[in-house]
mmCIF file of C-alpha atoms in Angstrom:
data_model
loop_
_atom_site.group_PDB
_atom_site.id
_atom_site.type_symbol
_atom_site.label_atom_id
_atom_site.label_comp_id
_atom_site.label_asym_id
_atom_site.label_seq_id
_atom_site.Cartn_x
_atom_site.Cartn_y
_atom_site.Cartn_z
ATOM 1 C CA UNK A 1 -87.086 53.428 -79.135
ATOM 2 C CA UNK A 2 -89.966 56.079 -77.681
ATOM 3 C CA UNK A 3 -90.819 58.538 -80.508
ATOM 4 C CA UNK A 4 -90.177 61.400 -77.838
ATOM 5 C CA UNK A 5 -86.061 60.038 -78.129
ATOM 6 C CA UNK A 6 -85.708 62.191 -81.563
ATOM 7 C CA UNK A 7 -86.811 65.239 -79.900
ATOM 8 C CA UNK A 8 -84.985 67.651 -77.502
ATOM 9 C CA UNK A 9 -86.648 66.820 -73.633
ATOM 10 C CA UNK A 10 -86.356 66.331 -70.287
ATOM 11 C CA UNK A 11 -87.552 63.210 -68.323
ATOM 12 C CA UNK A 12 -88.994 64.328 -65.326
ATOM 13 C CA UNK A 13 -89.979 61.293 -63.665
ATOM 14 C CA UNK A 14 -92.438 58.241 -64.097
ATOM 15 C CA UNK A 15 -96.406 57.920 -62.568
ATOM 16 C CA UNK A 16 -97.210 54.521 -61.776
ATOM 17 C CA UNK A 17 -100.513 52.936 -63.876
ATOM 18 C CA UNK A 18 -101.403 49.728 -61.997
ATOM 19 C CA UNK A 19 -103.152 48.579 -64.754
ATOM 20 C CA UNK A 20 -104.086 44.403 -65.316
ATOM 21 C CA UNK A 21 -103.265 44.909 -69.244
ATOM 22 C CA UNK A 22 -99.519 46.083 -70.378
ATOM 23 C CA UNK A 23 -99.881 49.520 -72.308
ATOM 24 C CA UNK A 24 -96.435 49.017 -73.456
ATOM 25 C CA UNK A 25 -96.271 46.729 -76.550
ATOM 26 C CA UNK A 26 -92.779 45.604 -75.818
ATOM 27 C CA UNK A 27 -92.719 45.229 -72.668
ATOM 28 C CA UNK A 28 -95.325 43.404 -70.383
ATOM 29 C CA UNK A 29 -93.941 44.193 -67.495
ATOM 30 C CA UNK A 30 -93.759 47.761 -67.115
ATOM 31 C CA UNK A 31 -96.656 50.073 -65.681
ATOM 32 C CA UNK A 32 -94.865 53.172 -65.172
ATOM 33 C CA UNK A 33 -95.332 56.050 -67.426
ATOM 34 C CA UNK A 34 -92.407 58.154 -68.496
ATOM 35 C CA UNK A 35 -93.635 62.093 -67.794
ATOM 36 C CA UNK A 36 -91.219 64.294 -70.229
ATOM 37 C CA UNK A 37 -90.919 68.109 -70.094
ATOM 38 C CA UNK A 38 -90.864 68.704 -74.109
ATOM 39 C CA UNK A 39 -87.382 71.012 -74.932
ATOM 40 C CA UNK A 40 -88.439 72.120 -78.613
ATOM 41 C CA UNK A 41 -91.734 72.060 -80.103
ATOM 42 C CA UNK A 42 -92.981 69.201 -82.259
ATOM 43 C CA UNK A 43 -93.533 69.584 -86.093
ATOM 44 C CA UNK A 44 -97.073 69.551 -87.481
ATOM 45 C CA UNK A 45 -96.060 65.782 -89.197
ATOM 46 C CA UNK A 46 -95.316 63.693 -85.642
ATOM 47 C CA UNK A 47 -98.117 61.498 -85.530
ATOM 48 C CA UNK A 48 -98.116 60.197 -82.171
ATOM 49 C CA UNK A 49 -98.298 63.611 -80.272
ATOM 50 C CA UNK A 50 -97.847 67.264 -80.561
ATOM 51 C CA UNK A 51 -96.761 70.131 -78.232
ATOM 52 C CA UNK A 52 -94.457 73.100 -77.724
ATOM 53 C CA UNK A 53 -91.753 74.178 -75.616
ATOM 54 C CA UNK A 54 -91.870 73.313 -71.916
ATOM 55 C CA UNK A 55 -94.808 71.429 -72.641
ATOM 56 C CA UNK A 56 -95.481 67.961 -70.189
ATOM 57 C CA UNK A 57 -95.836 64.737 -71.982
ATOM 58 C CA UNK A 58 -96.660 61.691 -70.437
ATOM 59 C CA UNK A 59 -95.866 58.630 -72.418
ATOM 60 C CA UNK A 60 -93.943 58.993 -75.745
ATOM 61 C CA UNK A 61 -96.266 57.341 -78.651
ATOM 62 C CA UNK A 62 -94.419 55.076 -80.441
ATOM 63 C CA UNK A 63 -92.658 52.079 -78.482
ATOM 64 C CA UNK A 64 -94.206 53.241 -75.229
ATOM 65 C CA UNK A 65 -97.408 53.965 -73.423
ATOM 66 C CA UNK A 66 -99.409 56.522 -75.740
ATOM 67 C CA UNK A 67 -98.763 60.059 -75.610
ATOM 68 C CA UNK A 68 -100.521 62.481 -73.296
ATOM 69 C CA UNK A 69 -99.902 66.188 -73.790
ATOM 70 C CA UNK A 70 -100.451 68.800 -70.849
ATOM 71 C CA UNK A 71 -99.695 72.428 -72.195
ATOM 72 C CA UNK A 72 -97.649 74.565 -69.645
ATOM 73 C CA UNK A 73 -98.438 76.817 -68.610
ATOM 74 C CA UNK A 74 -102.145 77.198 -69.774
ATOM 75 C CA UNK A 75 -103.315 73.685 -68.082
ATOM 76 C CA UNK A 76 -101.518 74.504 -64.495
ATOM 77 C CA UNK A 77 -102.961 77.923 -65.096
ATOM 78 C CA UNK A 78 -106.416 76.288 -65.598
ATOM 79 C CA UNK A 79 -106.350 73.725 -62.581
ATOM 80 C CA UNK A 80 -104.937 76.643 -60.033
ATOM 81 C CA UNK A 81 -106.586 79.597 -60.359
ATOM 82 C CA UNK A 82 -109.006 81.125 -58.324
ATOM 83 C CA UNK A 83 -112.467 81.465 -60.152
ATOM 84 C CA UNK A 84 -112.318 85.680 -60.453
ATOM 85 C CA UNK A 85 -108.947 84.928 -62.582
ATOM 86 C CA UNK A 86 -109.961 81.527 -64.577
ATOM 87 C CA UNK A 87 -111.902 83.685 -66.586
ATOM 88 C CA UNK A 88 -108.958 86.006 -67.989
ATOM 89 C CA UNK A 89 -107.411 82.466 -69.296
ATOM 90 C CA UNK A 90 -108.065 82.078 -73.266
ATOM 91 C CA UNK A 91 -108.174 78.967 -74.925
ATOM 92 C CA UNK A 92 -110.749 77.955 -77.205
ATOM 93 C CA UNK A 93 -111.351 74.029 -76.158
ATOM 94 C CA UNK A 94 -109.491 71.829 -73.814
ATOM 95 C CA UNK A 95 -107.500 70.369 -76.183
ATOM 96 C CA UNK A 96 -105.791 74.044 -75.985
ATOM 97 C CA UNK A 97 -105.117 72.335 -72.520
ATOM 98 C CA UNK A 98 -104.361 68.689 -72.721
ATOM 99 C CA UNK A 99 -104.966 66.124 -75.044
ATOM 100 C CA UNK A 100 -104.345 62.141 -75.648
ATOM 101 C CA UNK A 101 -103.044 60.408 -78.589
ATOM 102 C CA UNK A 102 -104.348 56.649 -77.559
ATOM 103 C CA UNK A 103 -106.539 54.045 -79.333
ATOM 104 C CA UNK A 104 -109.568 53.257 -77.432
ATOM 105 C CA UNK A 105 -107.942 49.576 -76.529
ATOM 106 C CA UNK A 106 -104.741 51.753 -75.012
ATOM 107 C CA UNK A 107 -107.882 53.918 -72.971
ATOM 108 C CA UNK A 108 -109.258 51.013 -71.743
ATOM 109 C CA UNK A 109 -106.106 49.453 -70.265
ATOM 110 C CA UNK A 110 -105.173 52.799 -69.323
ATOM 111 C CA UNK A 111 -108.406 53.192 -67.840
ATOM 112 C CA UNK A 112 -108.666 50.047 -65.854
ATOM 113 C CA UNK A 113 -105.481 51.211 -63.990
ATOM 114 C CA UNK A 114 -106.479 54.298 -62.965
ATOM 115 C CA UNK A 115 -109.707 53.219 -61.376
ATOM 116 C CA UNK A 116 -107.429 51.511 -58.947
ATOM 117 C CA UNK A 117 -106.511 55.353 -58.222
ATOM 118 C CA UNK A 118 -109.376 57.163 -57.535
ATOM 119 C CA UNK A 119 -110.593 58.052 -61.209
ATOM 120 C CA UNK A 120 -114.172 57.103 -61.581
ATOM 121 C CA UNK A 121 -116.276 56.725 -65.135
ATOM 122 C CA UNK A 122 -118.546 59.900 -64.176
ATOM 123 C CA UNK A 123 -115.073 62.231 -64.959
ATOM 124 C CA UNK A 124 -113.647 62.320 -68.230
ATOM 125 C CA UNK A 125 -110.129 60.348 -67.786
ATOM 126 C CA UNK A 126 -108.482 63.281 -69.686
ATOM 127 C CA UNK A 127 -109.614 65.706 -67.034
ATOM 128 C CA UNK A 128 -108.721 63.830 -63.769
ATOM 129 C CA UNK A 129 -105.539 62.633 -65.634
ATOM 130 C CA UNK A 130 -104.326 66.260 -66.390
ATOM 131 C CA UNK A 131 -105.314 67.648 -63.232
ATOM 132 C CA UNK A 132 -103.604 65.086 -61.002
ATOM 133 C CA UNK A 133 -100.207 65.386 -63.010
ATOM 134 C CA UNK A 134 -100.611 69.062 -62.977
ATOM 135 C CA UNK A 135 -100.955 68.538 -58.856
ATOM 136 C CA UNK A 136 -98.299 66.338 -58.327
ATOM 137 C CA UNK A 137 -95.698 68.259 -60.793
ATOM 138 C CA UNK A 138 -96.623 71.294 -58.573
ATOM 139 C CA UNK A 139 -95.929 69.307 -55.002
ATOM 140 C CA UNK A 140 -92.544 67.271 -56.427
ATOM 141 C CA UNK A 141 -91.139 69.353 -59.076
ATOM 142 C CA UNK A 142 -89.741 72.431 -57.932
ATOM 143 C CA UNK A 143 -89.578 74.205 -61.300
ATOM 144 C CA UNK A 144 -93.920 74.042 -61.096
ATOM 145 C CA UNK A 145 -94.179 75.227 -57.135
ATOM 146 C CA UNK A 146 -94.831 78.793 -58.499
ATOM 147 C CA UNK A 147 -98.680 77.367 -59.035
ATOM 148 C CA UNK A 148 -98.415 76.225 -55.027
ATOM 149 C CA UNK A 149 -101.544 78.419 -53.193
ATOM 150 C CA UNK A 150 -102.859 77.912 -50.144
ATOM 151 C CA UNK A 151 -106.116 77.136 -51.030
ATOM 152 C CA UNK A 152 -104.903 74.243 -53.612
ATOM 153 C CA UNK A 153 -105.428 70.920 -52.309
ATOM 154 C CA UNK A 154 -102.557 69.193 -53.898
ATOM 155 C CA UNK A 155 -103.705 65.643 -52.969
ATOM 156 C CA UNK A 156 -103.258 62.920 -55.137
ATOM 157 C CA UNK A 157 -103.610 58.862 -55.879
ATOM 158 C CA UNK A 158 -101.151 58.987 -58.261
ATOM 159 C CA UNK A 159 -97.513 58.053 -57.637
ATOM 160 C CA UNK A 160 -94.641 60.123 -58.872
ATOM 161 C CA UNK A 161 -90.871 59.016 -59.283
ATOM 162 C CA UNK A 162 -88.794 61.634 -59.566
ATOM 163 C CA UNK A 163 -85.876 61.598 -61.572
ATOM 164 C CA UNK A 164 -84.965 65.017 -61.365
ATOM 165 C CA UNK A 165 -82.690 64.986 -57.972
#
C-alpha cells in the first residue's frame, strides 16, 4: 500500500521514469510515477511527504517511488508568470514551492532516468522536475489550463498518462 492511500486524493495520471534501476521496492518492473492531486492536507507527523489541499504529489513515499511535492498554486504561479508579476509572488525558499522526500540512492535512480529526458546535471533535478510537471499538468489537465499563456512554451520530454478522462 502507497502512504498517499490513507489520505483523501485524486490520481491524476502517471509520468513515465525510464530509469535502468527500479525506484519501486516491490515492484521491479514498474517506471511510471503515480502524480496525485492531494484532497486534504497532510498532518505535521507523515514522514514520507507533506502538503496541503490541491497540492500535486508525484510518487506516494511509502511502497512506491518517493514522494515529490509541487504546491498549487504557488509553483505554477512561479513557472508561468511573466517577470513584472514573479516578483509580487511570496515565498520564502523553494521548498515553499516544491520539495522531495527521497534518499540519495532513490535520486540517483531517479536521476539516471531522467537524463534519458532531457534533464542535465548543470540544473537542479528538483527544478527541471517541478517545472516540467507543472508544464505538462497545464497542456493535459484541464483543471491547470488557466496558467496556459501565449508566451509559455509548454514543451516537454516527459510523458504523461492521463487518468482523468
Amino acid at each position: 500500500m502507497s502512504g498517499i492511500d490513507i489520505y483523501k486524493h485524486k490520481l491524476l495520471g502517471f509520468i513515465e521514469c525510464p530509469s535502468t534501476n527500479s525506484f519501486v521496492d516491490s515492484n521491479e518492473g514498474t517506471r511510471r510515477i503515480g502524480v496525485y492531486q492531494l484532497l486534504e492536507n497532510i498532518p505535521p507527523d507523515e514522514k514520507y511527504f507533506d502538503g496541503r489541499i490541491g497540492d500535486i504529489l508525484l510518487g506516494a513515499g511509502n511502497g512506491e517511488a518517493p514522494a515529490f511535492r509541487i504546491s498549487n498554486p504557488i509553483a505554477f504561479q512561479f513557472f508561468t508568470l511573466n517577470e513584472a508579476e514573479f516578483y509580487d509572488l511570496e515565498f520564502d525558499n523553494l521548498t515553499d514551492i516544491f520539495k522531495a522526500f527521497w534518499s540519495p540512492t532513490k535520486s540517483y535512480i531517479l536521476c539516471e532516468g531522467f537524463l534519458k529526458l532531457g534533464w542535465t546535471v548543470e540544473t537542479d533535478i528538483e527544478m527541471w522536475l517541478a517545472e516540467n510537471v507543472c508544464k505538462l499538468l497545464i497542456s493535459t489537465v484541464d483543471d491547470y489550463s488557466i496558467y496556459r499563456t501565449e508566451q509559455l512554451d509548454l514543451s516537454t520530454n516527459l510523458s504523461f498518462f492521463d487518468v482523468t478522462n
